Amino acid sequence: MAVDEARSLLESCIIFDLDGTLVDSETACLQALNEAIPQLAMSISELSSRYRGKKLATIFSDIENTLGLRLPIDIEQRYREHASILIESDTRLFSGVADALVRLRQQMCIASGGPMPKIEVLVDSHGLRPFFGKRLFSSYDLKSWKPSPDLFVHAAHQMGFSPEDCIVVEDSEVGITAAKAAGMTPLHFCEQFSAPLSEYSFSNYAELPDMIERIQTA
């Protein structure tokens, strides 16, 4: 690789979503909805299609409107209690993530719509701390959620990069929309047989480092 190409890789930032992107935690989080709200009784695929990547308050509001009921005032606490148990027992790092992160030479951070305590638990329990350190950013700290670009713009600023020098790795439509609105290049991590949501998509983390290099050296 030419010196200029190597420098361009180092002078860029990869922003990763967490749930459903690095860690397969979406199923646990969605199941927690069913456990916290027994009247919901939706399949995981239905919940994923309807709520993947969305703000929790938005999800609760939609459930109230859909079911025609008023959720308890402590519903978020109930949900967090169920989610906390499931996250510890029913989540895993997606295959190939660690190897891909080792190969990436760019600066990296995590920007998640989840609260910081949850981010910290997932990062530590799945061995991601050596790759990201304290470079973790939460929508809860900004009070702004995807599809708003605010979280990604904030992460880029804190990392010392302009939006055009950032690539966002996301699994959800709201995340891809936020990345585009921020002026960043989105990469869609999509499960096999899922329709891609952006120009660049992958279903196997072994593909990611070479894909990013091709994008940045084109």
CSV table of C-alpha atoms in Angstrom, one decimal:
chain,number,residue,atom,x,y,z
A,1,MET,CA,0.0,0.0,0.0
A,2,ALA,CA,1.3,3.5,-0.9
A,3,VAL,CA,2.2,5.9,1.9
A,4,ASP,CA,-0.5,8.3,1.0
A,5,GLU,CA,-3.1,5.5,1.1
A,6,ALA,CA,-1.9,4.3,4.5
A,7,ARG,CA,-2.1,7.8,5.8
A,8,SER,CA,-5.7,8.3,4.6
A,9,LEU,CA,-6.7,5.1,6.5
A,10,LEU,CA,-5.1,6.4,9.7
A,11,GLU,CA,-6.7,9.8,9.3
A,12,SER,CA,-10.3,8.4,9.3
A,13,CYS,CA,-12.7,7.1,11.9
A,14,ILE,CA,-15.0,4.1,12.0
A,15,ILE,CA,-18.1,4.6,14.1
A,16,PHE,CA,-19.8,1.4,15.2
A,17,ASP,CA,-23.3,1.0,16.4
A,18,LEU,CA,-23.5,-1.7,19.2
A,19,ASP,CA,-26.7,-3.6,19.5
A,20,GLY,CA,-27.3,-5.7,16.4
A,21,THR,CA,-24.1,-4.5,14.9
A,22,LEU,CA,-21.1,-5.7,17.0
A,23,VAL,CA,-23.1,-7.7,19.6
A,24,ASP,CA,-26.1,-9.9,18.8
A,25,SER,CA,-28.2,-8.4,21.6
A,26,GLU,CA,-31.3,-7.3,19.6
A,27,THR,CA,-33.1,-10.6,20.3
A,28,ALA,CA,-32.5,-10.3,24.1
A,29,CYS,CA,-33.7,-6.6,24.1
A,30,LEU,CA,-36.8,-7.4,22.1
A,31,GLN,CA,-37.7,-10.4,24.2
A,32,ALA,CA,-37.4,-8.1,27.2
A,33,LEU,CA,-40.3,-6.1,25.7
A,34,ASN,CA,-42.5,-9.2,25.7
A,35,GLU,CA,-41.6,-10.1,29.3
A,36,ALA,CA,-42.2,-6.5,30.5
A,37,ILE,CA,-45.4,-6.1,28.6
A,38,PRO,CA,-47.2,-9.6,28.5
A,39,GLN,CA,-50.1,-8.1,26.5
A,40,LEU,CA,-47.7,-7.5,23.6
A,41,ALA,CA,-47.1,-11.2,22.7
A,42,MET,CA,-45.3,-10.4,19.3
A,43,SER,CA,-42.8,-12.7,17.7
A,44,ILE,CA,-39.1,-11.6,17.7
A,45,SER,CA,-39.3,-11.1,13.9
A,46,GLU,CA,-42.3,-8.9,14.2
A,47,LEU,CA,-40.7,-6.8,17.0
A,48,SER,CA,-37.5,-6.5,15.0
A,49,SER,CA,-39.3,-5.4,11.9
A,50,ARG,CA,-41.3,-2.8,13.8
A,51,TYR,CA,-38.8,-1.5,16.4
A,52,ARG,CA,-35.2,-2.3,15.4
A,53,GLY,CA,-32.9,0.6,16.4
A,54,LYS,CA,-35.7,2.9,17.6
A,55,LYS,CA,-35.8,5.0,20.7
A,56,LEU,CA,-37.3,3.2,23.7
A,57,ALA,CA,-39.8,6.0,24.4
A,58,THR,CA,-41.0,5.8,20.8
A,59,ILE,CA,-41.5,2.0,21.1
A,60,PHE,CA,-43.5,2.4,24.3
A,61,SER,CA,-45.7,5.1,22.6
A,62,ASP,CA,-46.3,2.9,19.6
A,63,ILE,CA,-47.2,-0.1,21.8
A,64,GLU,CA,-49.7,2.1,23.7
A,65,ASN,CA,-51.3,3.2,20.5
A,66,THR,CA,-51.3,-0.2,18.9
A,67,LEU,CA,-52.8,-2.1,22.0
A,68,GLY,CA,-54.9,0.8,23.2
A,69,LEU,CA,-53.6,0.7,26.7
A,70,ARG,CA,-51.7,2.9,29.1
A,71,LEU,CA,-48.4,1.4,30.2
A,72,PRO,CA,-47.3,1.6,33.8
A,73,ILE,CA,-45.4,4.7,34.8
A,74,ASP,CA,-42.4,2.4,35.7
A,75,ILE,CA,-42.4,0.5,32.4
A,76,GLU,CA,-38.9,1.6,31.5
A,77,GLN,CA,-37.5,0.3,34.8
A,78,ARG,CA,-39.4,-3.0,34.4
A,79,TYR,CA,-38.0,-3.3,30.9
A,80,ARG,CA,-34.5,-2.6,32.0
A,81,GLU,CA,-34.7,-5.2,34.7
A,82,HIS,CA,-35.8,-7.9,32.2
A,83,ALA,CA,-33.2,-6.7,29.6
A,84,SER,CA,-30.4,-6.7,32.1
A,85,ILE,CA,-30.9,-10.4,32.9
A,86,LEU,CA,-31.3,-11.4,29.2
A,87,ILE,CA,-28.3,-9.3,28.1
A,88,GLU,CA,-26.0,-11.2,30.5
A,89,SER,CA,-27.2,-14.6,29.4
A,90,ASP,CA,-28.5,-14.4,25.9
A,91,THR,CA,-26.1,-12.1,23.9
A,92,ARG,CA,-23.0,-12.9,21.9
A,93,LEU,CA,-20.4,-11.1,19.7
A,94,PHE,CA,-21.1,-11.6,16.0
A,95,SER,CA,-18.8,-14.0,14.4
A,96,GLY,CA,-15.6,-12.5,13.1
A,97,VAL,CA,-16.0,-9.2,14.9
A,98,ALA,CA,-12.8,-9.5,17.0
A,99,ASP,CA,-10.6,-10.5,14.1
A,100,ALA,CA,-12.0,-7.6,12.0
A,101,LEU,CA,-11.3,-5.1,14.7
A,102,VAL,CA,-7.7,-6.3,15.0
A,103,ARG,CA,-7.2,-5.7,11.3
A,104,LEU,CA,-8.7,-2.2,11.2
A,105,ARG,CA,-6.1,0.5,11.6
A,106,GLN,CA,-8.5,3.5,11.7
A,107,GLN,CA,-9.6,5.2,14.8
A,108,MET,CA,-12.7,3.5,16.2
A,109,CYS,CA,-15.5,4.3,18.5
A,110,ILE,CA,-19.0,3.1,19.5
A,111,ALA,CA,-22.1,5.3,19.2
A,112,SER,CA,-25.2,3.6,20.5
A,113,GLY,CA,-28.8,4.6,21.2
A,114,GLY,CA,-28.6,2.6,24.5
A,115,PRO,CA,-27.8,4.1,27.9
A,116,MET,CA,-24.2,4.2,29.0
A,117,PRO,CA,-24.5,1.5,31.7
A,118,LYS,CA,-25.8,-1.0,29.2
A,119,ILE,CA,-23.1,0.0,26.7
A,120,GLU,CA,-20.4,-0.5,29.3
A,121,VAL,CA,-21.8,-4.0,30.3
A,122,LEU,CA,-21.8,-5.2,26.7
A,123,VAL,CA,-18.4,-3.8,25.9
A,124,ASP,CA,-16.8,-5.4,28.9
A,125,SER,CA,-18.6,-8.7,28.8
A,126,HIS,CA,-17.8,-9.3,25.2
A,127,GLY,CA,-14.1,-8.3,25.3
A,128,LEU,CA,-14.5,-5.1,23.3
A,129,ARG,CA,-12.8,-2.7,25.8
A,130,PRO,CA,-9.2,-3.2,24.3
A,131,PHE,CA,-10.5,-2.0,20.9
A,132,PHE,CA,-12.6,1.0,22.1
A,133,GLY,CA,-11.4,2.0,25.6
A,134,LYS,CA,-13.6,4.9,26.7
A,135,ARG,CA,-14.5,6.0,23.2
A,136,LEU,CA,-18.2,5.2,23.8
A,137,PHE,CA,-21.0,7.6,23.1
A,138,SER,CA,-24.7,7.3,24.1
A,139,SER,CA,-27.8,9.0,22.8
A,140,TYR,CA,-29.0,9.3,26.4
A,141,ASP,CA,-26.1,11.8,27.1
A,142,LEU,CA,-27.3,14.0,24.2
A,143,LYS,CA,-31.1,13.4,24.6
A,144,SER,CA,-31.1,12.8,20.8
A,145,TRP,CA,-31.8,9.5,19.1
A,146,LYS,CA,-31.4,8.2,15.6
A,147,PRO,CA,-32.5,9.0,12.9
A,148,SER,CA,-31.2,12.3,14.0
A,149,PRO,CA,-27.6,12.7,13.1
A,150,ASP,CA,-26.6,14.3,16.4
A,151,LEU,CA,-25.1,11.3,18.0
A,152,PHE,CA,-22.8,10.5,15.0
A,153,VAL,CA,-21.8,14.2,14.6
A,154,HIS,CA,-21.0,14.4,18.3
A,155,ALA,CA,-18.9,11.2,18.2
A,156,ALA,CA,-17.0,12.5,15.2
A,157,HIS,CA,-16.3,15.8,16.9
A,158,GLN,CA,-15.2,14.1,20.1
A,159,MET,CA,-12.9,11.8,18.1
A,160,GLY,CA,-11.4,14.8,16.2
A,161,PHE,CA,-12.8,14.0,12.8
A,162,SER,CA,-15.0,15.8,10.3
A,163,PRO,CA,-18.1,13.9,9.2
A,164,GLU,CA,-16.7,13.2,5.7
A,165,ASP,CA,-13.8,11.3,7.2
A,166,CYS,CA,-16.1,8.9,9.1
A,167,ILE,CA,-17.6,5.6,8.1
A,168,VAL,CA,-20.6,4.3,10.2
A,169,VAL,CA,-21.3,0.6,10.6
A,170,GLU,CA,-25.0,0.1,11.4
A,171,ASP,CA,-27.6,-2.6,11.3
A,172,SER,CA,-30.8,-0.5,11.4
A,173,GLU,CA,-32.7,1.7,8.9
A,174,VAL,CA,-32.8,4.6,11.4
A,175,GLY,CA,-29.0,4.3,11.9
A,176,ILE,CA,-28.3,4.3,8.2
A,177,THR,CA,-30.5,7.3,7.8
A,178,ALA,CA,-28.7,9.1,10.7
A,179,ALA,CA,-25.3,8.4,9.1
A,180,LYS,CA,-26.4,9.8,5.8
A,181,ALA,CA,-27.9,12.9,7.4
A,182,ALA,CA,-24.5,13.4,9.2
A,183,GLY,CA,-22.7,13.4,5.9
A,184,MET,CA,-20.9,10.1,6.7
A,185,THR,CA,-20.5,6.9,4.6
A,186,PRO,CA,-22.9,4.2,6.0
A,187,LEU,CA,-22.0,0.5,5.8
A,188,HIS,CA,-25.0,-1.8,6.5
A,189,PHE,CA,-24.3,-4.9,8.4
A,190,CYS,CA,-27.2,-7.1,7.3
A,191,GLU,CA,-28.0,-10.6,8.2
A,192,GLN,CA,-28.0,-13.2,5.4
A,193,PHE,CA,-30.9,-12.8,3.0
A,194,SER,CA,-31.8,-9.3,4.3
A,195,ALA,CA,-32.2,-6.5,1.9
A,196,PRO,CA,-29.2,-4.0,2.0
A,197,LEU,CA,-30.1,-0.5,3.2
A,198,SER,CA,-27.1,1.3,1.8
A,199,GLU,CA,-24.7,1.2,-1.2
A,200,TYR,CA,-22.2,-0.7,0.9
A,201,SER,CA,-23.3,-3.7,2.8
A,202,PHE,CA,-21.9,-6.9,4.3
A,203,SER,CA,-23.1,-10.0,6.2
A,204,ASN,CA,-19.7,-11.4,7.2
A,205,TYR,CA,-17.2,-9.4,9.3
A,206,ALA,CA,-14.3,-11.0,7.5
A,207,GLU,CA,-15.3,-8.8,4.6
A,208,LEU,CA,-15.3,-5.5,6.5
A,209,PRO,CA,-11.6,-4.5,6.6
A,210,ASP,CA,-11.1,-4.9,2.9
A,211,MET,CA,-14.4,-3.2,2.1
A,212,ILE,CA,-13.4,-0.2,4.1
A,213,GLU,CA,-10.0,0.0,2.5
A,214,ARG,CA,-11.5,-0.1,-0.9
A,215,ILE,CA,-13.9,2.7,-0.1
A,216,GLN,CA,-11.2,4.9,1.4
A,217,THR,CA,-8.6,4.3,-1.3
A,218,ALA,CA,-10.9,4.5,-4.3
